[in-house]
Amino acid sequence: MSKVKTKLLTLSAFLTIVGTAQGVPLKDIKPGFAKNVIFLIPDGSNVTVSTLARAVYNDGESLNIDEMASGMVKTYNSDTFIADSAPAGTALATGWKTQDKLIGVKPKAATLKGARVPEKNEELSPAASVLEAAKLEGKAVGIVATSEVLHATPADFTSHSIHRNNYSVIGEQQVHQNLNVVFGGGKSYLKKDKATEANSKKRTDNEDMLEALKANGYNVIETLDEMKSLNKDFVWGLFAEKDIPYDLDRDKATTPSLAEMTEKAIELLSKDQDGFFLMVEGSKVDWAGHANNPIAITSEYMAFDKAVGVALDYAKKNSDTLVVAVTDHGTGGLSIGNSKTSKNYPELPVDVFTKDMKKAKFTEVLTAEKIFKAKENASKLAEDMLGLNLTTEELDKITKAEKTSQIETILGNAMSERAHLAWTTNGHTGEDVPLYVYTSNYANQLTGTVNNSDIALYIAKAMNLDLDKATEELFVSGEKIKGLGIDLAIDTTDKFQPEFTLSKNGKKYKFHENKNYYETDGKKVKFNGIVVFNGKEVFIPQEAINNIK
């Protein structure tokens, strides 16, 4: 055989392999290829964070997530260019680009390319998430987060609210959603309180959600050992009063890592023969970006990547499992290189950027807390905990600092300067972000540059779910209920605990906002889903409406 013919055959074989491995657009993805989906979100990350984390903590070797890279994602809202976590997470969860502060509801304004425009009178109405749709199909569902579980991203998958800070609404909905596994922080936000402002994060309904969890049959745990000993689901693991400490700072003996929570959640959820959906958020990558803390953001991303490794290990042993990872937006605008490297950047070896960061044993956050309590030891604490030799000017600033957060800023700036890093903002950024997808058959891998809302549609298609149908089934509007010949009365005497009375043929059924049951004839009747009220219209699951006769 001639060398030319051999080369042509080799090229043909190569192109065949490439052709079979190539992903396809969303419209051409075949439905129903995934029994299980694990969706991982490194909140507030961007490609610079993973690049720096790889260099600092992995000596340039590939991260777990690297093998999954498949495309790019447009992160903007329905009407504004830079997204917050609430609308960005709503897009990832429901397939609807929406507006600032909204959790799991459709927008009032949809003006940017790729944003769906809701039907008339459907503005601010709830949209079913992939988690809710999966639950309707009998799959086990769970959420894992390092923030409080009521925070924007986990809330987007499990609740519906017109403001991300309305923790009374979000928490109560989550408690009554019949989630199989919930792991994260936020215990304090579930405790009984008498707050008077709807968006204060404190409870306004004078109800104790911890007691409600137990009344609903949940196993509520608080430590790593308790989590390890679990052998069945229907559990809430609340491992912190608020957010879980940064991975470098947490007590490894009592507080689980994101990877450990992910592994246990998969273990419990995978016992369901119908399959499962799990959302995992590395919440505090974002928090570190807001604070411009290079140690916190890169170490937290590495903790997230370990969770990705856990998900990949499971998926590679279970070919019917899809793993998707994507951030909701960038935060902080981190760059490798700053104004001082403008002229000499081609000459700088990698250790110029990494050597000082590699010395850190804790984050800027915990170090600042320790220093604030003992400013006289600032120099030693900074060196022992962060590997930083502070200048006289930096120590003088610390002496004058009146709050821990000011010391944190000084330390973050110092580390950034040593590592020749720069930040553009303490807010979010609007660039496209990487898409990561693993599937056993790469003909099912989503590729290209897609909208954030396409991710939910892709996941739904993978599990053969219909999000619009799920929305219709879970959220029948009051207007439609009246059209069925059912009387509806809305009582907002207690604005924090509105009640809804449905009447037909002389029989009354009392529903409560955020709950999964109604009362009639002195009995409590449960249904799949929750009652949602957006301040004007009430939405009740079809399953409950079917009982109104």
XYZ file of C-alpha atoms in Angstrom, residues 39-388:
350
model
C -25.801 20.043 37.513
C -22.850 21.833 39.124
C -22.577 25.636 39.369
C -19.418 27.492 40.520
C -21.279 30.708 41.271
C -19.524 33.866 40.121
C -16.604 32.139 38.444
C -15.041 32.822 35.077
C -12.282 31.260 33.031
C -9.568 33.313 34.772
C -10.454 31.750 38.116
C -10.058 28.194 36.848
C -6.832 29.154 35.021
C -5.287 30.579 38.191
C -6.563 27.758 40.401
C -5.011 25.215 38.045
C -1.649 26.996 38.226
C -1.627 27.566 41.993
C -3.093 24.314 43.312
C -2.575 21.776 40.528
C 0.854 22.745 39.148
C -0.716 23.324 35.751
C -2.164 19.813 35.498
C -5.715 19.494 34.198
C -8.588 19.985 36.601
C -11.436 17.494 36.756
C -13.691 19.923 34.932
C -11.291 20.482 32.027
C -12.206 17.309 30.133
C -15.843 18.453 29.981
C -15.313 21.759 28.138
C -17.799 21.954 25.264
C -18.873 25.533 24.546
C -19.734 28.979 25.846
C -22.753 30.474 27.596
C -24.314 33.938 27.309
C -25.197 35.071 30.828
C -27.246 38.264 30.363
C -30.780 38.796 31.705
C -34.002 39.285 29.760
C -33.471 43.052 29.818
C -30.000 43.911 31.216
C -26.488 42.895 30.242
C -24.878 41.958 33.586
C -26.759 39.316 35.545
C -27.261 38.789 39.242
C -27.518 35.254 40.620
C -31.323 35.338 40.981
C -32.216 35.891 37.303
C -29.181 33.996 35.996
C -30.018 30.999 38.151
C -33.657 31.233 37.087
C -32.547 30.943 33.453
C -30.397 27.890 34.243
C -33.202 26.285 36.246
C -36.346 27.102 34.234
C -35.351 28.014 30.683
C -36.593 31.592 31.190
C -34.264 34.565 31.079
C -35.733 36.967 33.608
C -35.094 40.192 35.523
C -33.104 41.281 38.539
C -34.135 39.933 41.980
C -36.651 37.447 40.516
C -36.537 33.833 41.689
C -38.154 31.223 39.440
C -40.653 33.602 37.821
C -41.130 34.925 34.307
C -40.086 38.504 33.448
C -42.152 41.607 32.913
C -39.687 42.858 30.282
C -37.862 40.695 27.737
C -35.940 42.953 25.360
C -32.610 41.227 24.713
C -31.844 38.602 22.082
C -32.813 35.080 23.121
C -35.173 36.102 25.918
C -38.638 34.547 25.780
C -41.568 36.963 26.030
C -44.304 35.730 28.388
C -47.919 35.592 27.285
C -50.224 38.417 28.357
C -51.039 38.194 32.082
C -48.188 35.701 32.653
C -45.651 38.319 33.754
C -44.181 37.431 37.165
C -45.906 34.045 37.075
C -43.919 31.017 38.304
C -42.020 28.821 35.848
C -41.270 25.188 36.692
C -37.635 24.312 37.219
C -35.931 21.170 35.928
C -35.865 19.964 39.529
C -39.638 20.366 39.887
C -40.272 18.749 36.511
C -38.053 15.811 37.451
C -39.915 15.433 40.747
C -43.240 15.356 38.864
C -41.897 12.391 36.894
C -41.102 10.497 40.085
C -37.376 11.167 40.177
C -35.522 11.847 43.431
C -34.276 15.441 43.685
C -31.759 17.327 45.785
C -29.741 20.499 46.230
C -26.287 21.057 47.699
C -24.763 24.479 48.423
C -22.045 26.093 50.528
C -24.214 29.177 51.095
C -27.457 29.073 53.012
C -29.791 26.835 51.006
C -32.231 29.757 50.732
C -29.663 31.752 48.729
C -30.433 32.779 45.153
C -29.133 29.831 43.128
C -30.526 26.929 45.195
C -33.719 28.978 45.590
C -34.051 29.264 41.797
C -34.411 25.485 41.521
C -36.765 25.020 44.464
C -38.946 28.121 44.913
C -40.677 31.104 43.298
C -40.469 34.649 44.640
C -40.492 38.188 43.295
C -37.480 39.042 45.480
C -34.407 36.942 46.231
C -34.210 38.201 49.842
C -37.700 37.074 50.811
C -36.410 34.122 52.816
C -39.780 33.584 54.533
C -41.336 32.695 51.187
C -38.313 30.833 49.813
C -37.625 28.797 52.946
C -41.233 27.794 53.480
C -41.594 26.698 49.871
C -38.421 24.619 50.108
C -39.616 22.951 53.315
C -42.899 21.945 51.626
C -41.402 20.886 48.277
C -40.731 17.275 49.377
C -37.077 17.495 48.350
C -35.232 14.241 48.954
C -31.857 15.730 49.921
C -30.890 19.240 51.028
C -27.296 19.887 52.153
C -25.867 23.317 52.957
C -26.038 26.173 55.437
C -28.803 28.479 56.632
C -30.202 27.016 59.837
C -30.713 30.463 61.406
C -32.927 31.616 58.519
C -35.421 28.830 59.222
C -35.935 29.734 62.872
C -39.080 31.451 64.137
C -38.973 35.248 63.979
C -41.266 38.288 63.832
C -39.633 40.456 61.182
C -41.772 43.189 59.632
C -39.964 43.744 56.313
C -40.665 41.201 53.572
C -37.166 41.283 52.082
C -35.075 41.336 55.259
C -34.118 37.616 55.097
C -35.613 37.175 58.575
C -38.853 35.250 59.003
C -41.993 37.364 58.817
C -44.616 34.653 59.322
C -43.870 33.767 62.954
C -43.451 30.128 61.914
C -40.578 27.793 62.776
C -39.455 25.971 59.654
C -37.161 23.663 61.622
C -40.231 22.351 63.428
C -42.061 22.158 60.097
C -39.253 20.009 58.670
C -39.581 17.546 61.514
C -43.379 17.578 61.230
C -42.989 16.740 57.529
C -40.905 13.694 58.428
C -37.460 15.007 57.560
C -34.287 13.854 59.254
C -32.506 17.116 60.184
C -28.751 16.769 60.741
C -25.920 19.201 61.495
C -22.530 17.409 61.423
C -20.258 15.515 59.077
C -20.512 12.331 61.153
C -24.320 12.470 61.029
C -24.148 12.859 57.266
C -21.767 9.938 56.862
C -24.080 7.642 58.812
C -27.127 8.367 56.614
C -28.509 5.403 54.721
C -31.731 6.884 53.353
C -32.906 10.183 51.899
C -35.588 12.700 52.942
C -32.971 14.640 54.850
C -31.953 18.253 55.448
C -28.325 18.741 56.414
C -27.883 22.230 57.871
C -24.161 22.479 58.586
C -23.969 26.178 59.495
C -26.187 28.880 60.956
C -25.582 30.943 57.828
C -23.030 30.056 55.120
C -20.564 27.193 55.388
C -16.989 28.475 55.974
C -14.577 28.612 53.058
C -13.017 25.244 52.312
C -9.574 26.301 53.575
C -11.114 27.606 56.804
C -13.741 24.990 57.706
C -13.348 22.478 60.539
C -12.636 19.327 58.544
C -13.722 17.108 61.444
C -17.248 18.470 61.764
C -18.162 20.362 58.574
C -18.393 18.489 55.266
C -16.707 19.700 52.096
C -18.688 20.345 48.924
C -17.272 17.121 47.483
C -18.335 15.124 50.553
C -21.856 16.569 50.433
C -22.040 15.825 46.712
C -20.880 12.249 47.148
C -23.423 11.568 49.898
C -26.240 13.213 47.970
C -25.503 11.042 44.925
C -25.337 7.944 47.117
C -28.773 8.650 48.595
C -30.515 9.891 45.456
C -29.228 7.090 43.236
C -31.260 4.558 45.220
C -34.365 5.786 43.391
C -35.062 3.423 40.487
C -36.623 6.257 38.470
C -33.413 8.286 38.506
C -32.500 11.621 40.067
C -31.696 15.288 39.548
C -29.085 16.993 41.731
C -28.005 20.648 41.730
C -24.635 21.399 43.358
C -23.445 24.972 43.921
C -19.998 26.151 44.919
C -21.685 29.275 46.253
C -18.788 31.196 47.729
C -16.585 31.412 44.657
C -18.847 34.383 44.022
C -18.464 35.788 47.528
C -14.687 35.736 47.210
C -14.973 37.509 43.852
C -17.047 40.284 45.386
C -14.363 40.746 48.030
C -11.494 40.534 45.479
C -9.786 37.800 47.530
C -7.455 35.702 45.340
C -6.831 32.935 47.891
C -10.497 32.486 48.735
C -11.677 32.462 45.130
C -9.102 29.994 43.798
C -9.197 27.602 46.763
C -12.983 27.627 46.695
C -12.916 26.825 42.985
C -10.635 23.876 43.721
C -13.136 22.642 46.311
C -15.786 22.900 43.607
C -13.612 20.994 41.144
C -13.323 18.124 43.638
C -17.126 17.943 43.642
C -16.990 17.809 39.839
C -14.598 14.879 40.180
C -17.114 13.054 42.380
C -19.873 13.629 39.809
C -17.668 12.454 36.944
C -16.647 9.307 38.809
C -20.307 8.385 39.204
C -21.215 9.264 35.614
C -18.369 7.200 34.167
C -19.680 4.160 36.058
C -23.303 4.921 35.112
C -23.653 5.675 31.417
C -27.197 7.022 31.817
C -25.934 10.003 33.842
C -25.406 13.484 32.387
C -23.090 15.955 34.129
C -23.340 19.667 33.321
C -21.255 22.440 34.870
C -21.525 26.161 34.204
C -21.323 29.346 36.219
C -24.172 31.836 36.290
C -21.940 34.903 35.731
C -18.478 36.250 36.440
C -17.678 38.193 39.607
C -14.823 40.574 40.327
C -13.240 40.720 36.878
C -10.031 38.935 37.907
C -7.078 39.150 35.531
C -3.680 37.436 35.601
C -1.429 40.425 35.079
C -1.828 44.014 36.271
C -0.589 47.505 35.444
C 2.898 46.621 36.651
C 3.209 43.816 34.084
C 2.259 45.987 31.116
C 5.772 46.007 29.654
C 7.453 42.868 30.981
C 4.616 40.294 30.820
C 6.320 38.076 28.173
C 9.328 37.576 30.447
C 7.535 36.551 33.636
C 7.661 32.870 34.702
C 4.581 31.285 36.210
C 5.922 31.353 39.776
C 5.863 35.161 39.730
C 2.080 34.802 39.857
C 1.788 31.687 42.028
C 4.624 31.491 44.572
C 3.086 33.860 47.123
C -0.377 32.337 46.768
C 0.972 28.841 47.369
C 2.104 29.871 50.859
C -1.430 30.554 52.097
C -2.937 28.051 54.552
C -6.184 29.935 55.138
C -8.259 32.533 53.294
C -8.135 36.289 53.664
C -11.486 36.058 55.463
C -10.439 33.943 58.451
C -7.075 35.705 58.644
C -8.829 39.078 58.860
C -11.113 37.792 61.616
C -8.121 36.636 63.662
C -6.220 39.872 63.103
C -9.179 42.079 64.042
C -9.308 40.364 67.441
C -5.567 40.811 67.981
C -4.194 43.651 65.854
C -0.938 43.620 67.797
C -0.245 40.211 66.229
C -1.177 41.276 62.701
C 2.278 40.779 61.218
C 2.708 37.247 62.590
C -0.850 36.159 61.814
C -0.612 37.368 58.221
C 2.672 35.510 57.762
C 1.540 32.299 59.464
C -1.908 32.111 57.875
C -1.447 33.742 54.465
C 2.306 33.653 53.965
C 2.260 37.444 53.616
